[in-house]
Coordinates of N, CA and C in Angstrom, one line a residue:
X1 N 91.1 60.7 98.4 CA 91.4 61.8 99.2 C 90.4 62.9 98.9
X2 N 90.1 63.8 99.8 CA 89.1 64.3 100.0 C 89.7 65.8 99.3
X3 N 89.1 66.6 98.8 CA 89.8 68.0 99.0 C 88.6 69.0 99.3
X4 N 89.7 69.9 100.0 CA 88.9 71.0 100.9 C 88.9 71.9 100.1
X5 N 87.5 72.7 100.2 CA 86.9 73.5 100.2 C 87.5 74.7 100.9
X6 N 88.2 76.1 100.2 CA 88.8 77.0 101.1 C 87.2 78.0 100.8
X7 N 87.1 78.8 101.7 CA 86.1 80.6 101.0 C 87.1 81.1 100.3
X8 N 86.6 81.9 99.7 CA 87.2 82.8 98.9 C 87.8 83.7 100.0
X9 N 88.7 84.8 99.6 CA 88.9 85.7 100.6 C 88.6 87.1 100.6
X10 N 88.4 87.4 101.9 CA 87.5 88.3 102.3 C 88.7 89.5 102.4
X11 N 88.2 90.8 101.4 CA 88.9 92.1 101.5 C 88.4 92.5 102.9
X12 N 89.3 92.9 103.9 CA 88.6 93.4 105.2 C 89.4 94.6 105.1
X13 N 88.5 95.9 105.6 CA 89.0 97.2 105.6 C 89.5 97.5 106.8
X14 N 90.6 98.1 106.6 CA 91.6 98.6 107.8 C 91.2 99.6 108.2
X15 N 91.3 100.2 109.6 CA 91.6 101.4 109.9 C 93.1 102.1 110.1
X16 N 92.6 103.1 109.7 CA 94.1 104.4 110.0 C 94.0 105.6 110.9
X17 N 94.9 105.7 111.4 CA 95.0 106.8 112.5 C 96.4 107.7 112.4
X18 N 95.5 109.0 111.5 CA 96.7 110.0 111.6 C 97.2 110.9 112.8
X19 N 98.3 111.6 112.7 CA 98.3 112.3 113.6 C 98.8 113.8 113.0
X20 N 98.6 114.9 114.0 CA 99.2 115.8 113.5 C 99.4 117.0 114.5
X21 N 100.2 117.6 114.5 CA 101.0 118.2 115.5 C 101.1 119.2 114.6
X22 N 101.0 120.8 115.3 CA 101.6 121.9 114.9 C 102.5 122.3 115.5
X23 N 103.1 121.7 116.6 CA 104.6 122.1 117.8 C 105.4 121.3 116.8
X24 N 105.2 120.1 116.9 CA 105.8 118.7 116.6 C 106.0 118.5 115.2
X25 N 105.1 118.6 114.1 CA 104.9 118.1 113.2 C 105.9 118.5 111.9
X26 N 105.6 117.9 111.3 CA 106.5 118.5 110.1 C 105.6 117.7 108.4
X27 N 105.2 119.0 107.5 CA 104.3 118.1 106.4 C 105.6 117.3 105.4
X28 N 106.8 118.0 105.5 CA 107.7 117.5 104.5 C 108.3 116.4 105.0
X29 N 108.2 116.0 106.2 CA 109.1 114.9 107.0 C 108.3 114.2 107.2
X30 N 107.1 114.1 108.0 CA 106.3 114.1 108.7 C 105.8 112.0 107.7
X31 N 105.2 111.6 108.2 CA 104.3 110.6 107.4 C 103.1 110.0 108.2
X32 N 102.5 111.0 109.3 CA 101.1 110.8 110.1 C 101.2 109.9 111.2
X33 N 102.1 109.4 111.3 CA 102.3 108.6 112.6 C 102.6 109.4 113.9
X34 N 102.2 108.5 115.1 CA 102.5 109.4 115.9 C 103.9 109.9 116.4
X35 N 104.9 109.2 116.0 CA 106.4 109.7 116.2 C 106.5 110.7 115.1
X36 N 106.2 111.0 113.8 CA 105.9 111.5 113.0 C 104.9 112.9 112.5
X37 N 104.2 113.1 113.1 CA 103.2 113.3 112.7 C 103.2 114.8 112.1
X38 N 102.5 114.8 111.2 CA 102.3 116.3 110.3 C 102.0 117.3 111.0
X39 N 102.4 118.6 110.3 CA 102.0 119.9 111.2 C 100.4 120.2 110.6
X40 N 100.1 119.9 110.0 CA 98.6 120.8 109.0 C 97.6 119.3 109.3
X41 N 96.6 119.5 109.5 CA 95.2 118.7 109.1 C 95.4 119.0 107.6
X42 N 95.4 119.9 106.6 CA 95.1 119.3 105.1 C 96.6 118.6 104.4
X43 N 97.6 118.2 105.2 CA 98.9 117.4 105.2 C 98.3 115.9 105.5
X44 N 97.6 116.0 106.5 CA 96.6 114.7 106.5 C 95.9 114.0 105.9
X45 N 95.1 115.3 105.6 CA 93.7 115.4 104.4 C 94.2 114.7 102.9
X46 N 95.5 115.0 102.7 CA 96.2 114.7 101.4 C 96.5 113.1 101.6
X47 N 97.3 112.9 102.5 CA 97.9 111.6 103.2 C 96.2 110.5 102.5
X48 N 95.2 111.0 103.5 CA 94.2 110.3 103.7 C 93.6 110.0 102.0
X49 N 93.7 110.4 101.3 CA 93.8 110.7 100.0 C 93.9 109.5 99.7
X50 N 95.5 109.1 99.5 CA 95.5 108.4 98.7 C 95.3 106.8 99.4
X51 N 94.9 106.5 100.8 CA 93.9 105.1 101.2 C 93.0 104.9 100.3
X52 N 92.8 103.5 100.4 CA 91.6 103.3 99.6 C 90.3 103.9 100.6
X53 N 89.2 104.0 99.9 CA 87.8 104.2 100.6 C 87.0 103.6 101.5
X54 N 87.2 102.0 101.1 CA 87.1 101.3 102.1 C 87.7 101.3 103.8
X55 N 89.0 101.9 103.7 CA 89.4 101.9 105.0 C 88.5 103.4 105.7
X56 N 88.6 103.2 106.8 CA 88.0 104.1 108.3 C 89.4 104.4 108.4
X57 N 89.7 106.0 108.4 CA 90.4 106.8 109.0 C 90.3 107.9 109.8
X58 N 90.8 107.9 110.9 CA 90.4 109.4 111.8 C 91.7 109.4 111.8
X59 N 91.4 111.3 112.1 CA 93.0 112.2 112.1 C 93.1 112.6 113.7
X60 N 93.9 112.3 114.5 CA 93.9 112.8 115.9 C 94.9 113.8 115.7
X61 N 94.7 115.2 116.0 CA 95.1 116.5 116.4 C 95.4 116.6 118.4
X62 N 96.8 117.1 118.2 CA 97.1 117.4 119.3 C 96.7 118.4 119.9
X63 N 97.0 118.8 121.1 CA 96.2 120.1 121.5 C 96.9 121.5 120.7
X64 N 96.5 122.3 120.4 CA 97.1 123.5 119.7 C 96.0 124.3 118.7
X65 N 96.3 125.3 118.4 CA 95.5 125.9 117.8 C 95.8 125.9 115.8
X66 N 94.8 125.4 115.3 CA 94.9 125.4 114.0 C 94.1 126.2 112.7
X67 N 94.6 127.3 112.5 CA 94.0 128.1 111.5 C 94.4 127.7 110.1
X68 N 93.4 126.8 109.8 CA 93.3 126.1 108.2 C 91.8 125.9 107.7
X69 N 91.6 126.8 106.5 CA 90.2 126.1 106.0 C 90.2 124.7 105.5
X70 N 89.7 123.9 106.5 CA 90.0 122.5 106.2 C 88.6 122.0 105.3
X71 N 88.4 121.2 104.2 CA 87.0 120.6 103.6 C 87.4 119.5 103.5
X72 N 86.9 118.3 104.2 CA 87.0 116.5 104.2 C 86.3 116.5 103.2
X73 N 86.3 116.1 102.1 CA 85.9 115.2 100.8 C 85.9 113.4 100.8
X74 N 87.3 113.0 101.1 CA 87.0 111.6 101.4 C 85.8 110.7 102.6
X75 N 85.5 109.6 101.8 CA 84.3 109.0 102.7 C 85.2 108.1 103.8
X76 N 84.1 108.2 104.5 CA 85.0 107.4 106.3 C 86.1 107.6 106.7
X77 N 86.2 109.4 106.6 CA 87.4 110.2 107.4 C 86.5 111.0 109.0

């Protein structure tokens, strides 16, 4: 009997898509989803944190006005 040969397996990076609402949102409830979604981009910013680096995350913002000094630090946000 023959035996197979598997590959090893391949880490493939996910993407994530937050969301965040300042009508809607809520940072202490909230957990980025779209039924969910945070009031603050740096509620996000934090969220986005702790993904690993590998993954691709964008934050989609609803329409509204948002006064936050925001600074992205994490890579492939």
């Amino acid at each position: 009997m023959r035996s197979r040969i598997r590959p090893a397996a391949v880490n493939q990076a996910f993407s994530y898509n937050l969301y965040v609402s300042n009508i809607s949102g809520n940072d202490a409830t909230g957990n980025g989803s779209i039924t969910k979604p945070f009031q603050t981009i740096n509620a996000a910013l934090v969220a986005a944190n702790i993904i690993p680096d590998a993954n691709q995350i964008s934050i989609s913002l609803a329409a509204g006005t948002y006064t936050e000094n925001v600074i992205v630090t994490r890579a492939n946000t």
